[in-house]
PDB file of C-alpha atoms in Angstrom:
ATOM      1  CA  UNK A 150      65.926  53.053  71.307  1.00  0.00           C
ATOM      2  CA  UNK A 151      69.033  54.209  69.484  1.00  0.00           C
ATOM      3  CA  UNK A 152      66.428  56.889  67.876  1.00  0.00           C
ATOM      4  CA  UNK A 153      65.253  58.360  71.017  1.00  0.00           C
ATOM      5  CA  UNK A 154      69.010  58.512  72.497  1.00  0.00           C
ATOM      6  CA  UNK A 155      69.821  60.131  69.478  1.00  0.00           C
ATOM      7  CA  UNK A 156      66.873  62.562  69.556  1.00  0.00           C
ATOM      8  CA  UNK A 157      67.775  63.344  73.165  1.00  0.00           C
ATOM      9  CA  UNK A 158      71.545  64.070  72.695  1.00  0.00           C
ATOM     10  CA  UNK A 159      70.383  66.524  69.761  1.00  0.00           C
ATOM     11  CA  UNK A 160      67.625  68.153  72.014  1.00  0.00           C
ATOM     12  CA  UNK A 161      70.539  68.601  74.646  1.00  0.00           C
ATOM     13  CA  UNK A 162      72.791  70.061  72.186  1.00  0.00           C
ATOM     14  CA  UNK A 163      70.243  72.499  70.886  1.00  0.00           C
ATOM     15  CA  UNK A 164      69.873  73.493  74.402  1.00  0.00           C
ATOM     16  CA  UNK A 165      73.233  74.291  75.030  1.00  0.00           C
ATOM     17  CA  UNK A 166      73.509  76.177  71.758  1.00  0.00           C
ATOM     18  CA  UNK A 167      70.522  78.556  72.579  1.00  0.00           C
ATOM     19  CA  UNK A 168      72.177  78.692  75.883  1.00  0.00           C
ATOM     20  CA  UNK A 169      75.575  79.983  74.210  1.00  0.00           C
ATOM     21  CA  UNK A 170      73.436  82.514  72.500  1.00  0.00           C
ATOM     22  CA  UNK A 171      71.729  83.883  75.207  1.00  0.00           C
ATOM     23  CA  UNK A 172      75.237  83.993  77.371  1.00  0.00           C
ATOM     24  CA  UNK A 173      77.069  85.816  74.758  1.00  0.00           C
ATOM     25  CA  UNK A 174      74.284  88.071  74.176  1.00  0.00           C
ATOM     26  CA  UNK A 175      74.018  88.658  78.131  1.00  0.00           C
ATOM     27  CA  UNK A 176      77.988  89.177  78.300  1.00  0.00           C
ATOM     28  CA  UNK A 177      77.714  91.643  75.178  1.00  0.00           C
ATOM     29  CA  UNK A 178      74.946  93.481  77.075  1.00  0.00           C
ATOM     30  CA  UNK A 179      76.793  93.493  80.363  1.00  0.00           C
ATOM     31  CA  UNK A 180      79.937  95.080  78.513  1.00  0.00           C
ATOM     32  CA  UNK A 181      77.475  97.843  77.208  1.00  0.00           C
ATOM     33  CA  UNK A 182      76.466  98.696  81.008  1.00  0.00           C
ATOM     34  CA  UNK A 183      72.741  97.447  79.921  1.00  0.00           C
ATOM     35  CA  UNK A 184      72.768  95.288  83.336  1.00  0.00           C
ATOM     36  CA  UNK A 185      68.897  94.501  83.495  1.00  0.00           C
ATOM     37  CA  UNK A 186      68.964  93.131  80.154  1.00  0.00           C
ATOM     38  CA  UNK A 187      72.024  90.931  80.382  1.00  0.00           C
ATOM     39  CA  UNK A 188      70.615  89.791  83.524  1.00  0.00           C
ATOM     40  CA  UNK A 189      67.524  88.820  81.518  1.00  0.00           C
ATOM     41  CA  UNK A 190      69.480  86.844  79.132  1.00  0.00           C
ATOM     42  CA  UNK A 191      71.967  85.306  81.413  1.00  0.00           C
ATOM     43  CA  UNK A 192      69.479  83.935  83.441  1.00  0.00           C
ATOM     44  CA  UNK A 193      67.536  82.590  80.094  1.00  0.00           C
ATOM     45  CA  UNK A 194      70.805  80.908  79.861  1.00  0.00           C
ATOM     46  CA  UNK A 195      70.969  79.607  82.923  1.00  0.00           C
ATOM     47  CA  UNK A 196      67.627  77.781  82.837  1.00  0.00           C
ATOM     48  CA  UNK A 197      68.696  76.046  79.348  1.00  0.00           C
ATOM     49  CA  UNK A 198      72.184  75.296  81.133  1.00  0.00           C
ATOM     50  CA  UNK A 199      71.819  75.041  84.545  1.00  0.00           C
ATOM     51  CA  UNK A 200      75.334  73.826  85.278  1.00  0.00           C
ATOM     52  CA  UNK A 201      77.559  76.046  83.139  1.00  0.00           C
ATOM     53  CA  UNK A 202      79.672  77.878  85.685  1.00  0.00           C
ATOM     54  CA  UNK A 203      80.661  80.268  82.981  1.00  0.00           C
ATOM     55  CA  UNK A 204      76.736  81.692  83.001  1.00  0.00           C
ATOM     56  CA  UNK A 205      76.751  81.102  86.561  1.00  0.00           C
ATOM     57  CA  UNK A 206      80.089  83.697  86.772  1.00  0.00           C
ATOM     58  CA  UNK A 207      78.612  85.982  84.453  1.00  0.00           C
ATOM     59  CA  UNK A 208      75.356  86.312  86.403  1.00  0.00           C
ATOM     60  CA  UNK A 209      77.186  87.037  89.558  1.00  0.00           C
ATOM     61  CA  UNK A 210      78.986  89.794  88.180  1.00  0.00           C
ATOM     62  CA  UNK A 211      75.592  91.356  86.851  1.00  0.00           C
ATOM     63  CA  UNK A 212      74.258  91.079  90.285  1.00  0.00           C
ATOM     64  CA  UNK A 213      77.263  93.077  91.791  1.00  0.00           C
ATOM     65  CA  UNK A 214      76.961  95.498  89.242  1.00  0.00           C
ATOM     66  CA  UNK A 215      73.263  96.089  90.140  1.00  0.00           C
ATOM     67  CA  UNK A 216      74.402  96.306  93.908  1.00  0.00           C
ATOM     68  CA  UNK A 217      73.205  92.900  95.006  1.00  0.00           C
ATOM     69  CA  UNK A 218      76.426  91.811  96.463  1.00  0.00           C
ATOM     70  CA  UNK A 219      74.625  88.934  98.163  1.00  0.00           C
ATOM     71  CA  UNK A 220      73.237  87.280  94.915  1.00  0.00           C
ATOM     72  CA  UNK A 221      76.652  87.961  93.324  1.00  0.00           C
ATOM     73  CA  UNK A 222      78.562  86.405  95.816  1.00  0.00           C
ATOM     74  CA  UNK A 223      75.924  83.070  95.625  1.00  0.00           C
ATOM     75  CA  UNK A 224      76.325  82.753  91.780  1.00  0.00           C
ATOM     76  CA  UNK A 225      80.072  83.159  92.034  1.00  0.00           C
ATOM     77  CA  UNK A 226      80.265  80.178  95.042  1.00  0.00           C
ATOM     78  CA  UNK A 227      77.877  78.261  92.998  1.00  0.00           C
ATOM     79  CA  UNK A 228      80.126  78.374  89.760  1.00  0.00           C
ATOM     80  CA  UNK A 229      83.227  77.470  91.915  1.00  0.00           C
ATOM     81  CA  UNK A 230      81.363  74.418  93.275  1.00  0.00           C
ATOM     82  CA  UNK A 231      80.933  73.047  89.934  1.00  0.00           C
ATOM     83  CA  UNK A 232      84.600  73.809  88.582  1.00  0.00           C
ATOM     84  CA  UNK A 233      86.796  74.971  91.743  1.00  0.00           C
ATOM     85  CA  UNK A 234      89.680  75.405  89.150  1.00  0.00           C
ATOM     86  CA  UNK A 235      87.887  77.932  87.645  1.00  0.00           C
ATOM     87  CA  UNK A 236      90.134  80.961  88.718  1.00  0.00           C
ATOM     88  CA  UNK A 237      88.373  84.049  86.824  1.00  0.00           C
ATOM     89  CA  UNK A 238      85.229  83.342  89.019  1.00  0.00           C
ATOM     90  CA  UNK A 239      87.470  82.778  92.077  1.00  0.00           C
ATOM     91  CA  UNK A 240      89.036  85.991  91.231  1.00  0.00           C
ATOM     92  CA  UNK A 241      86.027  87.834  90.762  1.00  0.00           C
ATOM     93  CA  UNK A 242      84.362  86.575  93.783  1.00  0.00           C
ATOM     94  CA  UNK A 243      87.726  88.039  95.560  1.00  0.00           C
ATOM     95  CA  UNK A 244      86.540  91.586  94.137  1.00  0.00           C
ATOM     96  CA  UNK A 245      82.953  91.102  95.141  1.00  0.00           C
ATOM     97  CA  UNK A 246      83.821  90.045  98.775  1.00  0.00           C
ATOM     98  CA  UNK A 247      86.123  93.193  99.149  1.00  0.00           C
ATOM     99  CA  UNK A 248      83.245  95.483  97.488  1.00  0.00           C
ATOM    100  CA  UNK A 249      81.195  93.975 100.436  1.00  0.00           C
ATOM    101  CA  UNK A 250      83.778  94.204 103.030  1.00  0.00           C
ATOM    102  CA  UNK A 251      84.030  90.812 103.756  1.00  0.00           C
ATOM    103  CA  UNK A 252      87.984  91.426 103.876  1.00  0.00           C
ATOM    104  CA  UNK A 253      89.329  88.202 105.354  1.00  0.00           C
ATOM    105  CA  UNK A 254      87.189  85.338 102.892  1.00  0.00           C
ATOM    106  CA  UNK A 255      88.307  87.611 100.060  1.00  0.00           C
ATOM    107  CA  UNK A 256      92.062  87.008 101.304  1.00  0.00           C
ATOM    108  CA  UNK A 257      91.648  83.448 101.936  1.00  0.00           C
ATOM    109  CA  UNK A 258      90.125  83.249  98.182  1.00  0.00           C
ATOM    110  CA  UNK A 259      92.943  85.559  96.738  1.00  0.00           C
ATOM    111  CA  UNK A 260      96.050  83.168  98.251  1.00  0.00           C
ATOM    112  CA  UNK A 261      94.205  80.188  96.112  1.00  0.00           C
ATOM    113  CA  UNK A 262      94.227  82.580  93.095  1.00  0.00           C
ATOM    114  CA  UNK A 263      97.741  83.284  93.548  1.00  0.00           C
ATOM    115  CA  UNK A 264      98.931  80.191  93.843  1.00  0.00           C
ATOM    116  CA  UNK A 265      97.047  79.053  89.852  1.00  0.00           C
ATOM    117  CA  UNK A 266     100.181  79.764  88.303  1.00  0.00           C
ATOM    118  CA  UNK A 267      98.120  79.244  84.627  1.00  0.00           C
ATOM    119  CA  UNK A 268      95.731  82.536  85.314  1.00  0.00           C
ATOM    120  CA  UNK A 269      96.864  85.070  83.155  1.00  0.00           C
ATOM    121  CA  UNK A 270      94.919  88.054  84.312  1.00  0.00           C
ATOM    122  CA  UNK A 271      97.856  89.328  86.722  1.00  0.00           C
ATOM    123  CA  UNK A 272      96.784  92.942  86.437  1.00  0.00           C
ATOM    124  CA  UNK A 273      93.455  92.045  87.910  1.00  0.00           C
ATOM    125  CA  UNK A 274      95.148  89.754  90.554  1.00  0.00           C
ATOM    126  CA  UNK A 275      97.434  92.504  91.760  1.00  0.00           C
ATOM    127  CA  UNK A 276      94.462  95.150  91.625  1.00  0.00           C
ATOM    128  CA  UNK A 277      92.362  93.005  93.708  1.00  0.00           C
ATOM    129  CA  UNK A 278      95.034  92.525  95.940  1.00  0.00           C
ATOM    130  CA  UNK A 279      95.853  96.129  96.359  1.00  0.00           C
ATOM    131  CA  UNK A 280      91.800  96.960  96.752  1.00  0.00           C
ATOM    132  CA  UNK A 281      92.165  94.649  99.553  1.00  0.00           C
ATOM    133  CA  UNK A 282      94.626  96.811 101.661  1.00  0.00           C
ATOM    134  CA  UNK A 283      93.367  99.869 100.429  1.00  0.00           C
ATOM    135  CA  UNK A 284      89.956  99.319 101.552  1.00  0.00           C
ATOM    136  CA  UNK A 285      90.724  98.333 105.121  1.00  0.00           C
ATOM    137  CA  UNK A 286      93.458 101.649 105.028  1.00  0.00           C
ATOM    138  CA  UNK A 287      96.329  99.318 104.795  1.00  0.00           C
ATOM    139  CA  UNK A 288      97.686 101.903 102.247  1.00  0.00           C
ATOM    140  CA  UNK A 289     101.583 100.846 102.865  1.00  0.00           C
ATOM    141  CA  UNK A 290     100.741  97.386 101.702  1.00  0.00           C
ATOM    142  CA  UNK A 291      98.454  98.434  98.873  1.00  0.00           C
ATOM    143  CA  UNK A 292     101.286 100.180  96.924  1.00  0.00           C
ATOM    144  CA  UNK A 293     103.525  97.051  95.724  1.00  0.00           C
ATOM    145  CA  UNK A 294     100.302  95.175  94.334  1.00  0.00           C
ATOM    146  CA  UNK A 295      99.159  98.327  92.637  1.00  0.00           C
ATOM    147  CA  UNK A 296     102.708  98.820  91.163  1.00  0.00           C
ATOM    148  CA  UNK A 297     102.578  95.135  89.941  1.00  0.00           C
ATOM    149  CA  UNK A 298      99.230  95.671  88.454  1.00  0.00           C
ATOM    150  CA  UNK A 299     100.405  98.554  86.430  1.00  0.00           C
ATOM    151  CA  UNK A 300     103.659  96.473  85.467  1.00  0.00           C
ATOM    152  CA  UNK A 301     101.167  93.712  84.212  1.00  0.00           C
ATOM    153  CA  UNK A 302      99.084  95.951  82.604  1.00  0.00           C
ATOM    154  CA  UNK A 303     100.289  99.772  81.867  1.00  0.00           C
ATOM    155  CA  UNK A 304      97.366 101.217  80.457  1.00  0.00           C
ATOM    156  CA  UNK A 305      94.840 100.433  82.724  1.00  0.00           C
ATOM    157  CA  UNK A 306      92.991 103.366  84.395  1.00  0.00           C
ATOM    158  CA  UNK A 307      92.058 101.669  87.812  1.00  0.00           C
ATOM    159  CA  UNK A 308      95.796 100.522  88.820  1.00  0.00           C
ATOM    160  CA  UNK A 309      97.134 103.856  87.916  1.00  0.00           C
ATOM    161  CA  UNK A 310      94.191 105.878  89.851  1.00  0.00           C
ATOM    162  CA  UNK A 311      94.457 103.786  93.190  1.00  0.00           C
ATOM    163  CA  UNK A 312      98.252 103.861  92.894  1.00  0.00           C
ATOM    164  CA  UNK A 313      98.216 107.980  93.010  1.00  0.00           C
ATOM    165  CA  UNK A 314      94.863 107.745  95.679  1.00  0.00           C
ATOM    166  CA  UNK A 315      97.624 105.550  97.842  1.00  0.00           C
ATOM    167  CA  UNK A 316     100.336 107.829  97.518  1.00  0.00           C
ATOM    168  CA  UNK A 317      98.146 110.145  98.249  1.00  0.00           C
ATOM    169  CA  UNK A 318      96.479 108.808 101.224  1.00  0.00           C
ATOM    170  CA  UNK A 319     100.417 108.315 102.500  1.00  0.00           C
ATOM    171  CA  UNK A 320     100.793 112.148 102.068  1.00  0.00           C
ATOM    172  CA  UNK A 321     103.204 111.594  99.141  1.00  0.00           C
ATOM    173  CA  UNK A 322     101.689 114.404  97.510  1.00  0.00           C
ATOM    174  CA  UNK A 323     104.125 115.070  94.972  1.00  0.00           C
ATOM    175  CA  UNK A 324     104.792 111.588  93.822  1.00  0.00           C
ATOM    176  CA  UNK A 325     100.670 111.157  93.864  1.00  0.00           C
ATOM    177  CA  UNK A 326     100.515 114.122  91.544  1.00  0.00           C
ATOM    178  CA  UNK A 327     102.392 112.571  89.133  1.00  0.00           C
ATOM    179  CA  UNK A 328     100.708 109.202  89.195  1.00  0.00           C
ATOM    180  CA  UNK A 329      97.262 110.876  89.261  1.00  0.00           C
ATOM    181  CA  UNK A 330      98.560 112.937  86.296  1.00  0.00           C
ATOM    182  CA  UNK A 331      99.357 109.813  84.347  1.00  0.00           C
ATOM    183  CA  UNK A 332      96.191 108.122  85.570  1.00  0.00           C
ATOM    184  CA  UNK A 333      94.340 110.825  83.632  1.00  0.00           C
ATOM    185  CA  UNK A 334      95.938 110.556  80.636  1.00  0.00           C
ATOM    186  CA  UNK A 335      94.702 106.198  80.744  1.00  0.00           C
ATOM    187  CA  UNK A 336      90.894 107.005  82.557  1.00  0.00           C
ATOM    188  CA  UNK A 337      90.314 109.635  79.906  1.00  0.00           C
ATOM    189  CA  UNK A 338      90.774 107.438  77.003  1.00  0.00           C
ATOM    190  CA  UNK A 339      88.805 104.979  78.412  1.00  0.00           C
ATOM    191  CA  UNK A 340      85.773 106.695  79.111  1.00  0.00           C
ATOM    192  CA  UNK A 341      86.273 106.780  82.873  1.00  0.00           C
ATOM    193  CA  UNK A 342      86.160 109.759  85.020  1.00  0.00           C
TER     194      UNK A 342
END
């Protein structure tokens, strides 16, 4: 019986190790923009370790990148069911909900994200908050979160770009021109148009 138990533990660990290899490769492919290949690797990882919320989170991100917001939301919510305090997945869910025009749900989830004082990616939290307002054409409300996002990550393209675009929408053209010129430097250096 002891030998069978040890064999079972070894088998489970081997499955998790193989899942981690697929997970790492899938995330690397995702970062390279090779979404179909990333999805294949991440789905393989999920088969080997179906209750791993990190794998489900990554699958959700790939589905969103492939234009399947419905599946992205499904996988991100599954990750949160398994690990309700997984703030990174919740913050990703906020972004996907915004991109899918589900603003009230996004706002509810964002409130939960902002309560987690251990979550370090405040630049992304405030970027998401700014996008929540920007996409609803609430430009006055979007300015402050975009400014805070810039404050927490000065060299990132998106907050600078959206801050400038928000100023433009508010017809503050001189300030918008300055902000967008600043954004160009950050966006070009990061390879964004």
